[in-house]
Coordinates of C-alpha atoms and ligand atoms in Angstrom, one line a residue:
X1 CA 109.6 -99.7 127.7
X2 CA 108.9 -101.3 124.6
X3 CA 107.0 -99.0 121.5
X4 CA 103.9 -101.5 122.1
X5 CA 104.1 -100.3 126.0
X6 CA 104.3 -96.8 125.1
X7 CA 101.1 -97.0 122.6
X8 CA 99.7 -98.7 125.4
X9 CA 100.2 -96.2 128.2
X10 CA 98.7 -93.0 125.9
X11 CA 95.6 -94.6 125.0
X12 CA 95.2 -95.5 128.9
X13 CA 96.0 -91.9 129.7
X14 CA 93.8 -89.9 126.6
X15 CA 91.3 -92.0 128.3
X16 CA 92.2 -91.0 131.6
X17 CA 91.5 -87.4 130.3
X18 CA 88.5 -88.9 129.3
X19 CA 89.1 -87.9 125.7
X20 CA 87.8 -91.4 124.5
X21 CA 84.2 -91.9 125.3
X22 CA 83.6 -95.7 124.0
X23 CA 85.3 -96.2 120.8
X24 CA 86.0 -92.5 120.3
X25 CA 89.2 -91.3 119.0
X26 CA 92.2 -93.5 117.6
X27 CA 96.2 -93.4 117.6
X28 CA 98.9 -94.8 115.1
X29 CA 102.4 -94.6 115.2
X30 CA 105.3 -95.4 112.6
X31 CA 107.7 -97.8 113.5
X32 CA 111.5 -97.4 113.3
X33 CA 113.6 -99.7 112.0
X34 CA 114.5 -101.2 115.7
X35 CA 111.1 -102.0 116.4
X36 CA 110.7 -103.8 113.2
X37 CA 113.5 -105.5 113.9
X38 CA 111.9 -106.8 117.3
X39 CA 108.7 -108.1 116.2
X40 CA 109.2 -108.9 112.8
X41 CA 109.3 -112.7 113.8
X42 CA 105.8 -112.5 114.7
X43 CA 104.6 -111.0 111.9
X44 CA 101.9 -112.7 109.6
X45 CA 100.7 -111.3 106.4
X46 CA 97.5 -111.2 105.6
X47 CA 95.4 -109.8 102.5
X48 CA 96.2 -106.2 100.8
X49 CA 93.3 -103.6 101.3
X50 CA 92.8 -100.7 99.8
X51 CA 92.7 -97.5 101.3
X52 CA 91.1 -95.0 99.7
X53 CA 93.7 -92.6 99.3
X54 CA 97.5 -92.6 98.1
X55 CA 100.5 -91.5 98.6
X56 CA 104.1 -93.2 98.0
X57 CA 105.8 -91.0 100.8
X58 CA 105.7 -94.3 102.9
X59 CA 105.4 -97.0 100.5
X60 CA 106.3 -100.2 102.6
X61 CA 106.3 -98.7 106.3
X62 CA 104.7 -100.1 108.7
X63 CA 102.1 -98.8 111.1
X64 CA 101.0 -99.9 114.5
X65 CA 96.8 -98.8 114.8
X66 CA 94.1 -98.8 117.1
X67 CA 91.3 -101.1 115.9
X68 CA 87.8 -100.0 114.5
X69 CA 85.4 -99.8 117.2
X70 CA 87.9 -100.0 120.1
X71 CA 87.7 -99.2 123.8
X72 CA 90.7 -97.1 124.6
X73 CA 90.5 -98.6 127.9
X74 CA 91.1 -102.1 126.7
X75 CA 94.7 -101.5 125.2
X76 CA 96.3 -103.6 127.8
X77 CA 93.7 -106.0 128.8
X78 CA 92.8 -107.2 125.2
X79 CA 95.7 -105.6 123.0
X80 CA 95.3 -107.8 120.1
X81 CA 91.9 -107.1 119.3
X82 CA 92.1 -103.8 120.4
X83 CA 95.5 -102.6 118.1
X84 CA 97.7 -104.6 115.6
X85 CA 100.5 -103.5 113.1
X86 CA 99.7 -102.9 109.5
X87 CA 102.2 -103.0 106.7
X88 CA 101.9 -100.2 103.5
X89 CA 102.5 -101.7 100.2
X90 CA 104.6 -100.2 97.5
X91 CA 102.2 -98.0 95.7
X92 CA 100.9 -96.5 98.8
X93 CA 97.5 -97.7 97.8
X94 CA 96.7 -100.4 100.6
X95 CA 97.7 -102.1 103.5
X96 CA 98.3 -105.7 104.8
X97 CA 97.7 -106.3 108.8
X98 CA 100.7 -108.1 110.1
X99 CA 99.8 -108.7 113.8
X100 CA 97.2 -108.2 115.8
X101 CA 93.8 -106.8 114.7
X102 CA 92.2 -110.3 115.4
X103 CA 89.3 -112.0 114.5
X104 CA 88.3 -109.5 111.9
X105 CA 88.8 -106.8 113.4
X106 CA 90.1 -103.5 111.4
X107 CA 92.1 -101.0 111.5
X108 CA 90.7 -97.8 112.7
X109 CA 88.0 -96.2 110.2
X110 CA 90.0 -92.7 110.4
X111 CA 93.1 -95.0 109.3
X112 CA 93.0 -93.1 105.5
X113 CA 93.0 -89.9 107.3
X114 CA 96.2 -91.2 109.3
X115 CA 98.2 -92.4 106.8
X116 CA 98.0 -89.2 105.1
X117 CA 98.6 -87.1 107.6
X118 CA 101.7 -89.2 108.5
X119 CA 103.0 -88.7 105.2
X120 CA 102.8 -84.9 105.0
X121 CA 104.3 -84.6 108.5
X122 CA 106.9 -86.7 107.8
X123 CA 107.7 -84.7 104.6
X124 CA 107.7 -81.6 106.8
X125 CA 109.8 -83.0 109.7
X126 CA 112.5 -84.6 107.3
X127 CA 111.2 -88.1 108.7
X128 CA 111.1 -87.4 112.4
X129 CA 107.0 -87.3 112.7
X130 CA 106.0 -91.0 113.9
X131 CA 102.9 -90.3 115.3
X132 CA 99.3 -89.3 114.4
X133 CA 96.6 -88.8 117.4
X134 CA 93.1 -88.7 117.5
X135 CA 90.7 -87.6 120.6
X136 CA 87.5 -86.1 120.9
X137 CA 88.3 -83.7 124.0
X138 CA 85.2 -81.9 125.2
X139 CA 86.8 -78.2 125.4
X140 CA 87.7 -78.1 122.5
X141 CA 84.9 -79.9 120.7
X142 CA 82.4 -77.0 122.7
X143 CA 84.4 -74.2 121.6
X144 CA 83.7 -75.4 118.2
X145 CA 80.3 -74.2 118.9
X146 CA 81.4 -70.6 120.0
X147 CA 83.7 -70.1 117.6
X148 CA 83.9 -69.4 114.5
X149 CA 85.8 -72.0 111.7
X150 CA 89.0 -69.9 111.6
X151 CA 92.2 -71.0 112.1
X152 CA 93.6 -67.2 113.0
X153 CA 90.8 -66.7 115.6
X154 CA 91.1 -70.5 117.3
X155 CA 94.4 -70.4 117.3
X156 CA 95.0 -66.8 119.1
X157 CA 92.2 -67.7 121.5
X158 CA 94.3 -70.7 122.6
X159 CA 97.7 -68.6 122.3
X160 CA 96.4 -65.7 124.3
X161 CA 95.3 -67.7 127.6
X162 CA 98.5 -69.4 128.7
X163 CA 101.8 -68.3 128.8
X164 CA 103.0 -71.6 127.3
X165 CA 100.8 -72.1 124.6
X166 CA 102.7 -70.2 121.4
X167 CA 105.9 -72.1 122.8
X168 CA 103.9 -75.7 121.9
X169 CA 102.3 -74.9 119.0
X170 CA 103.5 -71.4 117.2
X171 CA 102.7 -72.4 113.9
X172 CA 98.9 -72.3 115.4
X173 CA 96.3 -75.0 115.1
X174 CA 94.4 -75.7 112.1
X175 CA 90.3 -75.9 112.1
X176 CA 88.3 -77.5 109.9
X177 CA 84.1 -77.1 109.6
X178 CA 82.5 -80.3 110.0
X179 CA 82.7 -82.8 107.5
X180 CA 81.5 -86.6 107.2
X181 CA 84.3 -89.1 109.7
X182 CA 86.0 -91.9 108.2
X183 CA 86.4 -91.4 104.7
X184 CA 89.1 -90.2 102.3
X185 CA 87.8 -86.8 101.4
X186 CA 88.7 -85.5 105.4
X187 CA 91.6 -88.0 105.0
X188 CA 92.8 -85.2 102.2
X189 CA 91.5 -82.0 103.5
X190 CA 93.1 -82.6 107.1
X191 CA 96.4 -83.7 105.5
X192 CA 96.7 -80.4 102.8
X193 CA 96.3 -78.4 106.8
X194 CA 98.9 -80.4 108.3
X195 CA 101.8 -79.1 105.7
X196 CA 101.4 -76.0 108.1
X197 CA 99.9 -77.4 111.3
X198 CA 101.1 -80.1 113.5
X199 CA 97.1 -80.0 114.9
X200 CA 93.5 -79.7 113.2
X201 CA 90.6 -79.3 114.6
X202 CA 87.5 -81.4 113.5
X203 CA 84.7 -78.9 114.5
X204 CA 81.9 -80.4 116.4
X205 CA 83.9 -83.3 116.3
X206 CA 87.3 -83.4 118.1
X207 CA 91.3 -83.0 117.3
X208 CA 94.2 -84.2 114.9
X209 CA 97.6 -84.4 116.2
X210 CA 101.0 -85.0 115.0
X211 CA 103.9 -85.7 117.0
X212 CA 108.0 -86.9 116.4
X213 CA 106.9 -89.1 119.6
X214 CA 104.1 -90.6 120.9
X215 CA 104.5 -88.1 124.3
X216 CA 105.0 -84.9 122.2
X217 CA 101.8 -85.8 120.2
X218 CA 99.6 -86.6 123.5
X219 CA 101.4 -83.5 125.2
X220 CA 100.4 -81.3 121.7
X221 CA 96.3 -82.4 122.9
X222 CA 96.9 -82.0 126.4
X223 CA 98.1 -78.7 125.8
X224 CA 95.4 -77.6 123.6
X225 CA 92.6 -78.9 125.2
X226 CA 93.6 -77.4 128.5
X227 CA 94.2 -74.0 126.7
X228 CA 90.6 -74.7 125.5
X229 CA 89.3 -75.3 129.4
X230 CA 90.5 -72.3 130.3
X231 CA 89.2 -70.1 127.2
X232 CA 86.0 -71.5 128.2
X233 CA 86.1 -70.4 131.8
X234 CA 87.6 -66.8 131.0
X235 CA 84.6 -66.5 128.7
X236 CA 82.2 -67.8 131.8
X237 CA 84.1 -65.6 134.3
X238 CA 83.7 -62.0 131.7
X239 CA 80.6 -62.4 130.4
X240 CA 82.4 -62.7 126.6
X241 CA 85.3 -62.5 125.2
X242 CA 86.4 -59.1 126.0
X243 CA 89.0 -60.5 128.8
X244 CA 90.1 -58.2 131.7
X245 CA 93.6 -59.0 131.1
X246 CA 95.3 -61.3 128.6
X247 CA 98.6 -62.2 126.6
X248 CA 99.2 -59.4 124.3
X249 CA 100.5 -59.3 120.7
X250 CA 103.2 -58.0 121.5
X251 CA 104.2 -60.5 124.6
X252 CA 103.2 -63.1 122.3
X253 CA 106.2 -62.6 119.8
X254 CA 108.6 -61.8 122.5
X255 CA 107.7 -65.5 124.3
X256 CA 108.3 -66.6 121.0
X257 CA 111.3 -64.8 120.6
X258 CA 112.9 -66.1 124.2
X259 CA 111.8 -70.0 123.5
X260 CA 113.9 -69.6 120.3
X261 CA 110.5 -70.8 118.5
X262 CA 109.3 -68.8 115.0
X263 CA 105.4 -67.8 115.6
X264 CA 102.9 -67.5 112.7
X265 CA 103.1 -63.9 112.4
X266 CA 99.7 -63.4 110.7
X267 CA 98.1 -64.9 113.1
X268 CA 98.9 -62.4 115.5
Ligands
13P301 P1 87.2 -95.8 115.1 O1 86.6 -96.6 116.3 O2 87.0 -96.4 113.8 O3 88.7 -95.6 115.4 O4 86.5 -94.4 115.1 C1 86.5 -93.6 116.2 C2 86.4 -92.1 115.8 O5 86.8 -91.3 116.6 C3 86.0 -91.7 114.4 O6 86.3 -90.4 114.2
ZN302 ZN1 86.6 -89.2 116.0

């Protein structure tokens, strides 16, 4: 399967999961020098635009991105107005689209908020972070509601639920209050989280994930969001949050412990 399948298939299945109402939500992932290699041919420049925000980190890499305004559900059916590959140029300033992104079409408006994020993770994963993923998944958007904007209190709600959780994420998940979408001053507050989380929650608003791949990333929101169903319906089921039985503290760190994975202490 090709990279381009690959972005192809997540964006059917997040919408499959029916994380993508309409335009909602966007993905990007860095290419590797292979996959450069194998479409480079096709590539063709257009104008530098800025950004909003820099960062050098990576100056010159290039990008493939879901358009501004697109359906999810149209990645295979209309890919080249739907996604296209942009290229970063050497003062990590601006970008040039390459391919794709027809007829005027843009790269997604959450795109400064991406490229940051891609270069803090990258710093923080010696490189191996390619992919940044965006959903609006109704769990965890409602629990946004319930609770409050605390990144110790999300993140041992989710932990504390399923077995499986801490193992995923056990550096916990990052939350952020609601801000205005699309511009450069979430682009910078989501990227100074994501030095200690691979995920951030928009509240009232929906999720931020980074992944090496583009499976780990959707698997990091799957996982989440699921962990946020099931909050939900322990909540429904109790009356609150006082659980009749749930993960311990204690069973926490030794899961952690057993997967070989080091768990955010203070969060516990
Ligand atoms: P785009 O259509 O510009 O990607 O925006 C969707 C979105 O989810 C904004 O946060
Ligand atoms: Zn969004």
């Amino acid at each position: 399967m090709t990279f381009i399948e690959k972005f192809q298939e997540i964006c059917l299945a997040g919408y499959d999961q029916n994380w993508h109402e309409r335009n909602g939500g966007n993905l990007t992932y860095r290419l590797t020098e292979a996959d450069i290699a194998s479409v480079k041919s096709t590539f063709n420049p257009r104008d530098w635009v800025e950004m909003g925000v820099k960062n050098t980190c990576l100056a010159g890499e290039y990008f493939m991105t879901t358009a501004s305004g697109a359906h999810m559900r149209n990645m295979v059916t209309d890919l080249e107005h739907s996604a296209g590959i942009v290229e970063i140029n050497n003062e990590g300033d601006k970008y040039r689209i390459v391919w794709g992104l027809k007829d005027g079409v843009k790269p997604t408006s959450e795109f400064p908020s991406h490229y940051l994020n891609h270069c803090v993770r990258a710093e923080e994963t010696d490189g191996f972070s390619r992919v940044i993923y965006h959903a609006h998944p109704g769990n965890v958007v409602a629990l946004s509601a319930y609770l409050p904007c605390d990144a110790k209190e999300f993140t041992y709600a989710l932990w504390q639920v399923m077995t499986e959780c801490v193992v995923i994420f056990p550096e916990g998940v990052g939350v952020l209050p609601w801000m205005m979408p699309g511009g450069s001053e979430i682009a910078v507050a989501t990227s100074e989280l994501m030095h200690d989380f691979k995920s951030v929650v928009w509240y009232q608003h929906g999720i931020f994930c980074a992944g090496n791949t583009l499976d780990d990333a959707f698997g990091e929101m799957h996982t989440i969001e699921k962990a946020a169903e099931i909050y939900i319906k322990q909540v429904q089921l109790c009356g609150g949050k006082n659980f009749t039985n749930t993960i311990s503290s204690k069973h926490l760190q030794e899961i952690a412990d057993e997967f070989g994975v080091e768990i955010r202490k203070e969060f516990l």
